[in-house]
């Protein structure tokens, strides 16, 4: 790990994106999601991903410019097409729509097709909470989970986020979870480090439990709660993929497979608490709920969803600690593009 | 198990309810949810529960008549008050509203406060799919789950249902899940039978894993995927309890605790797929998704969420197999009320 200035990280990210053909405005959105991930310690969703996007753009399987088209629009529901650009930009525009609509109608919904991975679902959930809205974010992804009774991976780890605006006393609640027991990144890391993984994380290609991360990557990840987690991933595949017009049912292509457009899909919604109860009542009830949970155990032992990330973010306003490998990779790209800045 | 005619089960259920002071129309709704549960083999959510409701009515902690009041109504969102009546009746009216609203606006949302347990969430999800709508149903419940880092049960097992209308080829998808690894009913049954339970189902009151069902009931149930399942239960507590005006944060009282109104809360939504894509396209895509999942393994090995229940229901149009204890209990009630019918 090395300590990097946030302003420098921001500059390098923007420069790389713009050098790759991404419009300045889009580069700002993507860079903000990257900074957010690193500040929260989610380095797997940060600047290290840029090399994958750039390769995909260079191979003609992704567009540097994200021209989000509105396929259809009713007072409540926006159906969007990301034109095979950045998922971050499309999800940002989708959630912006939802928030605007929810402020007037109490709820706003958007779907996005022809997209790519949007990074952390929680980022878009927090877009909602920053506007005092409840956020719902789902994204389908490339195959990782096999159904009970089968061994072939069909559904993605398919992140789900539910977020609830915080109060003066407590930060927003941001549940941002994959439907698998363990993230794929953790298993890849174990493979790289020659480490074994717990037997309940994954199965090999024949459907047998394995502690070998290499066999796990060729097999499937275990969903949380067996059929329940697979069922939740199915909900995401339908809401974000089937309904949106994106790929689904095993057809979403991972960002790093050089085989055409990925066609990820997203589902986004914002719900306005003011349509349910007064803001004062909401705040009072949320504080009561959080206090009942947090103070049911020893002080400092219980954290709400998103609270640890929030604490880490508050401590990372000026600097973030980045893994050395990410820094080397990014500096290689900076050199290649002959940028004025590097990490 | 004994084989009982569905028509008889229906008659006995209706007679008991009406004898308890439940209006005929409400008794029909509640009886239909009871028949549905038994046809699907979910005997824990069936007629056996009537004795609990009757005790609660007799003790003045529940109203036999469910006068559902509309607290507020916008074009999309209904805020309802069940007046401490039956959750089944209130959720039925809530979902009926959602379906009507979604047919015009694409989405309808309802919350219910001052309610009681509504039985199976899936019943109300299927109300939506029968009208070609996507259903979302959440209900909070009495404390069962402790947060990571704590040992005190605060949140309920909090059922979540997502349902999607089926096609000519496949029945509806109905994911109806609690946020716990195992249902509380299974643990109670093990205690009754003097059996041990798997160590990953529950913890004792000190937060240690236990295989003793009696200690588990005094402790807490494990959520699926640790913090993820607790997080999902939290989402339900906020959507169904905090927002609706119902009890939440550990304050929902179990039906069988003689300590006042239970004040369960429900959250219901219907989403109209026609606002996203054509019916023809929806059907084609759903068949493709289901076939990709089901035919990824050996024939007959993989089931979609709700499929087993659907098969059992199709085989139970005239008769259902009921556990003998339920029959004895119900016949005791029938005798007590001097009904013309018994099981």
XYZ file of C-alpha atoms in Angstrom:
686
model
C 0.000 0.000 0.000
C 1.150 3.527 -0.741
C -0.450 6.795 0.317
C -1.711 8.824 -2.648
C -3.194 12.325 -2.659
C -6.868 12.299 -3.626
C -6.376 15.346 -5.868
C -3.625 13.503 -7.755
C -5.711 10.335 -8.069
C -8.534 12.458 -9.451
C -6.282 14.188 -11.967
C -4.676 10.957 -13.190
C -8.021 9.204 -13.556
C -9.503 12.121 -15.530
C -6.454 12.415 -17.768
C -6.453 8.695 -18.583
C -10.154 8.732 -19.392
C -9.966 11.841 -21.575
C -6.893 10.435 -23.357
C -8.984 7.328 -24.078
C -11.608 9.435 -25.826
C -14.055 9.832 -22.928
C -15.770 13.269 -22.934
C -14.678 15.504 -20.021
C -18.105 15.511 -18.398
C -18.328 11.714 -18.445
C -14.743 11.435 -17.178
C -15.765 13.502 -14.159
C -18.619 11.122 -13.318
C -16.464 8.008 -13.738
C -13.605 9.560 -11.758
C -15.963 10.411 -8.921
C -17.104 6.765 -8.695
C -13.430 5.723 -8.665
C -12.505 8.144 -5.871
C -15.563 6.998 -3.906
C -14.486 3.345 -4.182
C -10.914 4.017 -3.005
C -11.994 6.294 -0.162
C -14.192 3.443 1.041
C -11.377 0.904 0.661
C -13.084 -0.953 -2.205
C -9.976 -0.980 -4.367
C -11.353 -3.703 -6.652
C -13.900 -1.166 -7.958
C -11.437 1.678 -8.394
C -8.899 3.059 -10.834
C -7.413 -0.398 -11.461
C -10.437 -1.153 -13.612
C -9.551 1.559 -16.135
C -7.112 -0.721 -17.960
C -9.980 -3.171 -18.630
C -12.250 -0.420 -19.954
C -9.480 0.983 -22.159
C -8.726 -2.442 -23.654
C -12.422 -2.872 -24.345
C -12.666 0.550 -26.001
C -9.549 -0.113 -28.101
C -10.927 -3.452 -29.300
C -14.127 -1.705 -30.483
C -16.314 -3.507 -27.953
C -17.212 -0.450 -25.912
C -17.778 3.217 -26.763
C -15.697 5.865 -25.046
C -18.591 8.281 -25.358
C -21.729 7.247 -23.433
C -24.645 8.659 -25.399
C -27.597 7.691 -23.192
C -30.729 7.475 -25.342
C -34.246 7.504 -23.898
C -36.071 4.559 -25.459
C -39.333 5.457 -23.731
C -40.465 7.737 -20.930
C -43.659 7.751 -18.919
C -44.226 10.090 -15.940
C -42.657 7.455 -13.632
C -40.531 5.087 -15.743
C -37.518 5.825 -17.971
C -36.225 3.119 -20.322
C -32.653 4.020 -21.253
C -30.055 2.727 -23.722
C -26.390 3.278 -22.789
C -25.190 2.717 -26.351
C -22.430 0.378 -25.089
C -20.735 3.166 -23.160
C -19.811 3.400 -19.483
C -22.229 1.878 -16.963
C -21.246 4.553 -14.450
C -22.423 7.362 -16.742
C -25.653 5.580 -17.693
C -26.509 4.641 -14.096
C -25.725 8.213 -13.009
C -28.175 9.584 -15.565
C -30.718 6.900 -14.711
C -30.617 7.624 -10.986
C -30.697 11.390 -11.644
C -33.962 10.820 -13.541
C -35.355 8.659 -10.735
C -34.612 11.299 -8.094
C -36.228 14.047 -10.168
C -39.336 11.952 -10.797
C -39.575 10.759 -7.166
C -39.468 14.318 -5.868
C -42.724 14.962 -7.745
C -44.459 11.553 -7.795
C -42.984 9.746 -4.784
C -41.225 7.131 -6.896
C -39.101 7.064 -10.023
C -37.864 4.017 -11.929
C -35.250 3.639 -14.683
C -33.793 0.710 -16.582
C -30.637 0.739 -18.701
C -29.636 -1.654 -21.498
C -26.520 -1.939 -23.681
C -24.358 -0.964 -20.746
C -21.190 -2.097 -18.996
C -20.342 -2.715 -15.348
C -21.252 0.385 -13.299
C -18.735 -0.337 -10.516
C -20.236 -0.181 -7.012
C -24.040 -0.207 -6.839
C -23.758 1.711 -3.574
C -22.485 4.826 -5.356
C -25.844 5.243 -7.092
C -27.725 4.339 -3.919
C -25.890 7.215 -2.216
C -26.829 9.563 -5.043
C -30.384 8.964 -3.831
C -29.683 9.348 -0.103
C -27.807 12.627 -0.716
C -31.111 13.952 -2.075
C -33.033 12.510 0.897
C -34.385 9.647 -1.202
C -34.407 5.884 -0.714
C -32.391 4.221 -3.484
C -32.756 0.809 -5.108
C -30.014 -0.324 -7.501
C -29.609 -3.667 -9.248
C -27.153 -4.700 -11.937
C -26.790 -8.005 -13.708
C -23.368 -9.367 -14.569
C -21.553 -12.235 -16.291
C -22.200 -15.851 -15.166
C -20.878 -16.853 -11.731
C -23.705 -18.645 -9.870
C -25.128 -22.094 -10.669
C -28.664 -23.085 -9.655
C -29.259 -25.709 -6.927
C -29.254 -29.036 -8.747
C -26.897 -27.784 -11.466
C -23.200 -26.985 -11.803
C -23.086 -24.543 -14.712
C -22.726 -20.869 -13.802
C -25.589 -18.904 -15.370
C -26.421 -15.864 -13.264
C -23.985 -13.165 -12.181
C -23.110 -12.213 -8.617
C -25.661 -9.487 -9.442
C -25.260 -6.664 -6.919
C -28.276 -5.259 -5.086
C -28.270 -1.982 -3.198
C -30.937 -0.556 -0.921
C -30.048 2.806 0.617
C -31.845 4.965 3.172
C -31.062 8.617 3.946
C -29.376 9.241 7.295
C -30.093 11.771 10.021
C -28.080 14.338 11.983
C -27.149 11.524 14.357
C -26.447 8.663 11.922
C -25.072 8.354 8.382
C -27.163 6.849 5.577
C -27.772 3.101 5.602
C -26.282 1.630 2.417
C -26.698 -2.107 1.933
C -24.625 -2.962 -1.156
C -24.312 -6.706 -1.561
C -23.523 -9.339 -4.146
C -25.706 -12.473 -4.111
C -22.649 -14.707 -3.620
C -21.023 -15.695 -0.309
C -17.664 -14.305 -1.463
C -16.743 -11.751 -4.124
C -15.073 -13.110 -7.255
C -12.202 -10.683 -6.671
C -11.353 -12.399 -3.374
C -11.144 -15.772 -5.099
C -8.965 -14.365 -7.908
C -6.667 -12.863 -5.273
C -6.384 -16.224 -3.450
C -5.510 -17.912 -6.757
C -2.824 -15.315 -7.408
C -1.358 -15.710 -3.922
C -1.483 -19.515 -4.056
C -3.853 -19.599 -1.071
C -6.752 -21.940 -0.394
C -10.310 -20.660 0.041
C -12.996 -21.755 2.555
C -15.014 -24.739 1.308
C -18.307 -22.852 1.460
C -17.298 -20.181 -1.049
C -17.409 -22.074 -4.342
C -17.790 -25.294 -6.316
C -15.674 -26.773 -9.110
C -17.019 -27.326 -12.641
C -18.517 -30.667 -11.554
C -20.459 -28.993 -8.746
C -18.297 -30.302 -5.887
C -17.157 -27.997 -3.057
C -13.562 -26.904 -3.578
C -10.912 -25.031 -1.598
C -8.830 -24.517 -4.749
C -9.478 -20.976 -6.062
C -8.385 -21.923 -9.612
C -10.981 -24.702 -9.795
C -13.522 -22.331 -8.219
C -13.055 -19.776 -11.003
C -13.737 -22.521 -13.575
C -16.762 -23.638 -11.557
C -19.295 -21.490 -9.745
C -19.587 -19.294 -6.657
C -21.998 -20.259 -3.897
C -24.992 -17.953 -3.523
C -25.882 -16.800 0.014
C -28.507 -19.059 1.596
C -28.392 -21.534 -1.321
C -31.635 -21.217 -3.329
C -32.414 -17.881 -1.681
C -29.285 -16.137 -2.974
C -29.743 -17.695 -6.406
C -33.365 -16.493 -6.297
C -32.244 -12.946 -5.483
C -29.735 -13.051 -8.350
C -32.606 -14.200 -10.576
C -34.706 -11.217 -9.449
C -31.823 -8.933 -10.451
C -31.388 -10.703 -13.808
C -35.077 -10.141 -14.577
C -35.372 -6.571 -13.279
C -32.033 -5.307 -14.653
C -31.651 -7.576 -17.691
C -34.852 -9.158 -18.969
C -37.065 -6.081 -18.447
C -34.482 -3.525 -19.580
C -33.714 -5.162 -22.915
C -30.123 -5.952 -21.874
C -28.485 -9.391 -22.011
C -29.626 -11.877 -19.349
C -29.938 -15.607 -18.686
C -26.183 -16.207 -18.922
C -25.527 -13.910 -21.904
C -23.926 -10.906 -20.168
C -20.279 -10.883 -21.230
C -17.634 -10.061 -18.627
C -15.764 -6.798 -19.312
C -12.515 -8.686 -19.838
C -13.776 -11.253 -22.364
C -12.855 -10.000 -25.828
C -16.033 -11.216 -27.492
C -18.315 -8.336 -28.339
C -20.421 -5.824 -26.453
C -21.089 -6.873 -22.834
C -24.711 -5.606 -22.706
C -25.023 -5.323 -18.930
C -28.385 -4.079 -17.664
C -29.291 -1.913 -14.684
C -32.448 -1.285 -12.684
C -32.672 1.893 -10.612
C -35.385 3.379 -8.445
C -35.779 6.273 -6.025
C -38.504 6.402 -3.398
C -39.384 9.636 -1.633
C -39.903 9.086 2.125
C -41.882 12.359 2.286
C -44.739 10.558 0.544
C -44.921 8.113 3.464
C -44.284 10.161 6.612
C -42.949 13.545 7.680
C -39.213 14.102 7.579
C -39.202 14.711 11.330
C -40.966 11.393 11.952
C -38.653 9.583 9.512
C -35.565 10.904 11.282
C -36.934 10.049 14.715
C -37.835 6.513 13.668
C -34.544 5.904 11.845
C -32.534 7.037 14.872
C -34.623 4.757 17.095
C -34.074 1.779 14.768
C -30.329 2.316 14.449
C -29.877 2.925 18.175
C -31.844 -0.237 19.014
C -29.529 -2.258 16.793
C -26.189 -0.612 17.602
C -26.709 -0.427 21.358
C -27.945 -4.024 21.626
C -24.298 -5.143 21.838
C -21.024 -3.845 23.199
C -20.088 -0.297 22.209
C -18.373 -0.257 18.822
C -19.144 -3.920 18.080
C -22.137 -3.471 15.768
C -22.081 -1.576 12.480
C -24.978 -0.676 10.209
C -24.733 -1.534 6.484
C -22.374 0.999 4.888
C -21.207 2.427 8.221
C -17.643 1.078 8.089
C -17.265 2.403 4.529
C -18.606 5.761 5.685
C -16.077 5.929 8.537
C -13.232 5.033 6.191
C -14.426 7.636 3.673
C -14.460 10.351 6.364
C -10.832 9.490 7.133
C -9.824 9.652 3.456
C -10.697 13.179 2.416
C -7.116 14.051 1.403
C -5.268 10.745 1.000
C -6.086 7.128 0.132
C -3.933 4.034 0.534
C -3.629 2.228 -2.789
C -2.261 -1.278 -3.414
C 1.142 -1.072 -5.135
C 0.050 -3.225 -8.076
C -2.718 -0.766 -8.960
C -0.222 2.125 -8.819
C 2.243 0.320 -11.131
C -0.499 -0.567 -13.636
C -1.868 2.974 -13.714
C 1.578 4.512 -14.089
C 2.219 2.195 -17.051
C -0.939 3.574 -18.669
C 0.039 7.167 -17.794
C 3.399 6.582 -19.477
C 1.784 5.026 -22.530
C -0.567 8.012 -22.933
C 2.331 10.412 -22.140
C 0.232 12.136 -19.464
C 1.523 15.102 -17.454
C 0.563 13.380 -14.164
C 1.210 9.959 -12.658
C 0.453 8.407 -9.251
C -50.983 -36.970 7.621
C -54.621 -37.445 6.641
C -56.279 -36.681 3.337
C -58.893 -33.928 3.612
C -61.254 -32.656 0.916
C -60.459 -29.082 -0.105
C -64.175 -28.182 -0.095
C -64.452 -29.380 3.495
C -61.299 -27.548 4.575
C -62.734 -24.406 2.997
C -66.078 -24.793 4.756
C -64.529 -25.463 8.173
C -62.135 -22.519 7.882
C -64.951 -20.151 6.862
C -67.241 -21.363 9.627
C -64.569 -20.948 12.297
C -63.739 -17.451 11.124
C -67.350 -16.322 10.900
C -68.062 -17.842 14.331
C -65.131 -15.763 15.643
C -66.782 -12.590 14.415
C -64.954 -12.208 11.088
C -67.197 -10.747 8.335
C -68.043 -13.281 5.578
C -66.157 -11.394 2.891
C -62.988 -11.229 5.009
C -63.386 -14.898 5.961
C -63.333 -15.758 2.241
C -60.037 -13.931 1.719
C -58.400 -15.496 4.796
C -59.711 -18.952 3.891
C -58.313 -18.627 0.384
C -54.837 -17.862 1.789
C -55.197 -20.911 4.068
C -56.199 -23.231 1.204
C -53.331 -21.877 -0.873
C -50.821 -22.649 1.895
C -52.025 -26.235 2.363
C -52.211 -26.936 -1.388
C -48.569 -25.877 -1.577
C -47.610 -27.995 1.427
C -46.862 -24.989 3.653
C -48.859 -26.313 6.571
C -47.230 -23.915 9.038
C -49.065 -21.034 7.297
C -52.430 -22.781 7.113
C -55.533 -23.436 9.145
C -53.483 -24.360 12.216
C -52.854 -20.649 12.732
C -56.531 -19.900 13.301
C -56.323 -20.881 16.970
C -53.650 -18.191 17.485
C -55.765 -15.524 15.785
C -58.861 -16.534 17.751
C -56.981 -16.345 21.057
C -55.728 -12.909 20.061
C -59.216 -11.721 19.131
C -60.687 -13.096 22.368
C -58.051 -11.329 24.450
C -58.945 -8.016 22.773
C -55.560 -7.666 21.083
C -56.840 -8.053 17.539
C -60.037 -7.063 15.761
C -62.140 -9.723 14.039
C -63.283 -7.140 11.517
C -60.511 -5.674 9.368
C -61.595 -2.126 8.535
C -58.804 -0.974 6.239
C -58.559 2.815 6.347
C -56.727 4.864 3.731
C -54.441 7.227 5.630
C -53.272 8.932 2.451
C -53.480 8.281 -1.277
C -51.477 9.761 -4.134
C -51.829 8.545 -7.749
C -49.128 5.897 -7.080
C -48.856 5.344 -3.321
C -51.526 4.159 -0.834
C -50.829 4.410 2.903
C -53.195 2.013 4.681
C -54.142 1.274 8.293
C -55.388 -2.248 9.056
C -56.984 -1.224 12.352
C -55.396 -4.235 14.111
C -57.347 -6.692 11.976
C -56.158 -9.526 9.780
C -52.927 -9.025 7.825
C -54.296 -11.228 5.046
C -57.263 -8.903 4.452
C -55.162 -5.741 4.620
C -52.445 -7.107 2.322
C -55.134 -8.328 -0.082
C -56.622 -4.845 -0.277
C -53.168 -3.266 -0.511
C -52.072 -5.475 -3.388
C -55.436 -4.993 -5.137
C -54.763 -1.235 -5.040
C -51.210 -1.714 -6.342
C -52.413 -3.800 -9.297
C -55.085 -1.270 -10.229
C -52.615 1.615 -10.041
C -49.887 -0.276 -11.917
C -52.230 -1.056 -14.788
C -52.520 2.686 -15.411
C -49.173 4.111 -14.208
C -46.794 1.143 -14.542
C -46.217 0.885 -10.800
C -48.321 0.929 -7.662
C -47.123 0.973 -4.054
C -48.953 0.387 -0.769
C -47.933 0.237 2.875
C -49.986 -1.132 5.752
C -49.657 -0.374 9.481
C -51.471 -1.691 12.573
C -51.641 -5.137 11.027
C -50.965 -8.746 11.961
C -49.050 -11.533 10.218
C -50.339 -11.926 6.648
C -49.310 -15.578 6.329
C -47.303 -16.364 3.165
C -45.938 -13.339 1.316
C -46.088 -15.424 -1.875
C -49.898 -15.401 -1.862
C -49.918 -11.646 -2.464
C -47.079 -11.935 -4.977
C -49.261 -14.373 -6.911
C -52.187 -11.947 -6.773
C -49.948 -9.737 -8.914
C -48.763 -12.445 -11.329
C -52.364 -13.593 -11.916
C -52.974 -10.087 -13.286
C -49.763 -10.218 -15.349
C -47.935 -7.965 -12.924
C -44.623 -8.260 -11.116
C -45.205 -8.365 -7.368
C -43.041 -7.175 -4.479
C -44.141 -8.060 -0.934
C -42.341 -7.433 2.347
C -43.551 -7.928 5.877
C -41.790 -7.258 9.145
C -42.217 -9.589 12.099
C -41.278 -10.129 15.731
C -37.580 -10.282 16.750
C -35.593 -13.356 15.601
C -32.311 -12.127 14.048
C -29.382 -10.552 15.902
C -26.906 -8.248 14.146
C -23.299 -9.349 13.556
C -21.420 -8.345 16.681
C -24.489 -8.727 18.883
C -26.531 -11.560 20.352
C -29.927 -9.950 20.999
C -32.644 -10.722 18.435
C -34.026 -7.444 17.055
C -35.253 -7.927 13.502
C -37.784 -10.519 12.347
C -37.200 -13.253 9.796
C -38.966 -10.643 7.632
C -40.257 -12.386 4.486
C -39.546 -10.936 1.047
C -41.376 -11.986 -2.088
C -40.604 -11.088 -5.684
C -42.947 -12.643 -8.238
C -42.930 -12.592 -12.030
C -45.828 -13.644 -14.281
C -45.344 -16.928 -16.141
C -45.910 -17.862 -19.775
C -47.789 -20.612 -21.656
C -44.683 -22.753 -21.200
C -43.714 -21.981 -17.590
C -45.557 -21.080 -14.373
C -44.920 -17.791 -12.581
C -41.646 -17.341 -10.728
C -42.408 -16.771 -7.040
C -39.425 -16.198 -4.760
C -40.850 -16.158 -1.231
C -38.073 -16.218 1.330
C -37.354 -15.424 4.935
C -34.047 -13.703 5.687
C -33.011 -16.513 8.059
C -31.221 -19.743 7.115
C -34.024 -21.827 8.642
C -37.655 -21.036 9.412
C -38.549 -20.623 13.076
C -41.239 -23.297 12.624
C -38.589 -25.907 11.773
C -36.696 -25.119 14.974
C -39.881 -25.304 17.075
C -40.664 -28.672 15.490
C -37.173 -29.991 16.304
C -37.608 -28.844 19.921
C -40.946 -30.633 20.109
C -39.491 -33.829 18.643
C -36.385 -33.693 20.849
C -34.142 -33.459 17.785
C -30.916 -31.496 17.328
C -30.579 -28.808 14.665
C -27.622 -28.066 12.353
C -25.069 -25.738 13.967
C -25.433 -23.102 11.258
C -29.132 -22.443 11.918
C -29.069 -20.509 15.158
C -27.204 -19.112 18.166
C -27.995 -19.263 21.878
C -28.719 -16.164 23.963
C -24.962 -15.593 24.436
C -24.384 -15.576 20.679
C -22.735 -19.005 20.504
C -23.688 -21.527 17.785
C -26.037 -24.173 19.181
C -27.543 -27.447 17.984
C -30.135 -27.352 20.788
C -33.433 -26.030 19.371
C -34.647 -24.919 22.821
C -31.591 -22.720 23.322
C -31.954 -21.489 19.731
C -35.496 -20.238 20.385
C -34.204 -18.260 23.376
C -31.342 -16.944 21.260
C -31.393 -15.847 17.627
C -31.685 -17.346 14.146
C -28.801 -16.960 11.712
C -29.530 -14.696 8.758
C -28.529 -15.960 5.299
C -25.065 -14.753 4.275
C -24.418 -13.217 7.732
C -24.527 -9.399 7.423
C -26.246 -9.642 4.039
C -29.312 -11.458 5.357
C -29.472 -9.136 8.370
C -29.191 -6.220 5.932
C -32.101 -7.558 3.873
C -34.184 -7.981 7.044
C -33.309 -4.374 7.881
C -34.529 -3.246 4.442
C -37.838 -5.015 5.148
C -38.091 -3.473 8.633
C -37.660 -0.003 7.126
C -39.905 -0.450 4.064
C -42.686 -2.382 5.824
C -42.366 -1.002 9.352
C -40.573 2.339 9.645
C -42.120 3.905 6.505
C -45.604 2.463 7.007
C -46.058 3.720 10.558
C -46.124 0.173 11.970
C -43.936 -1.140 14.784
C -40.258 -1.762 13.866
C -36.803 -1.932 15.403
C -37.670 -4.884 17.629
C -41.150 -3.683 18.656
C -43.350 -5.950 16.510
C -45.085 -8.346 18.907
C -45.443 -11.991 17.911
C -49.053 -13.097 17.371
C -48.827 -15.488 20.295
C -47.461 -13.028 22.884
C -50.387 -11.785 24.981
C -49.087 -8.250 25.304
C -51.095 -5.855 23.175
C -51.595 -5.160 19.496
C -48.839 -6.700 17.329
C -48.617 -3.791 14.846
C -46.987 -5.698 11.979
C -46.302 -3.639 8.846
C -46.414 -4.583 5.170
C -44.937 -3.115 2.000
C -46.511 -4.083 -1.314
C -45.812 -3.077 -4.900
C -46.931 -4.106 -8.369
C -44.909 -3.360 -11.485
C -46.458 -3.607 -14.937
C -44.096 -5.328 -17.411
C -46.031 -3.758 -20.315
C -44.417 -0.439 -19.416
C -40.985 -1.985 -20.083
C -41.412 -4.278 -23.095
C -44.153 -5.961 -25.150
C -45.916 -8.967 -23.660
C -44.654 -11.106 -26.556
C -41.065 -10.048 -25.898
C -41.483 -10.574 -22.131
C -42.778 -14.113 -22.656
C -40.022 -14.962 -25.131
C -37.327 -13.656 -22.820
C -38.760 -15.325 -19.709
C -38.964 -18.696 -21.477
C -35.370 -18.264 -22.652
C -34.185 -17.436 -19.118
C -36.031 -20.312 -17.463
C -34.961 -22.816 -20.120
C -31.321 -21.715 -19.808
C -31.471 -22.372 -16.071
C -33.565 -25.559 -16.025
C -31.793 -27.272 -18.911
C -28.315 -26.444 -17.605
C -28.519 -29.582 -15.443
C -30.061 -33.036 -15.591
C -33.744 -33.194 -16.513
C -35.910 -32.657 -13.448
C -33.009 -31.662 -11.204
C -33.431 -27.882 -11.269
C -36.532 -26.021 -10.100
C -37.339 -22.321 -10.404
C -38.442 -20.402 -7.292
C -42.043 -21.403 -6.561
C -42.064 -24.248 -9.095
C -42.238 -27.111 -6.573
C -45.088 -25.359 -4.757
C -46.843 -24.883 -8.088
C -46.519 -28.586 -8.936
C -47.837 -29.585 -5.522
C -50.728 -27.132 -5.869
C -51.675 -28.601 -9.260
C -51.846 -32.025 -7.608
C -54.007 -30.732 -4.745
C -57.096 -29.365 -6.475
C -59.483 -31.731 -4.635
C -57.575 -33.061 -1.617
C -54.749 -31.941 0.662
C -52.727 -33.976 3.145
C -52.892 -32.379 6.588
C -50.766 -33.178 9.645
C -52.883 -35.003 12.255
C -52.103 -32.460 14.982
C -53.613 -29.647 12.913
C -56.757 -31.731 12.307
C -57.153 -32.463 16.026
C -56.679 -28.793 16.966
C -59.163 -27.580 14.366
C -61.750 -30.172 15.350
C -61.435 -29.029 18.954
C -62.260 -25.501 17.815
C -65.131 -26.756 15.621
C -66.551 -28.557 18.647
C -66.135 -25.535 20.863
C -67.977 -23.315 18.353
C -70.568 -26.115 17.794
C -70.039 -25.885 14.009
C -71.975 -28.036 11.537
C -68.717 -29.142 9.850
C -65.426 -30.585 11.079
C -62.331 -31.951 9.334
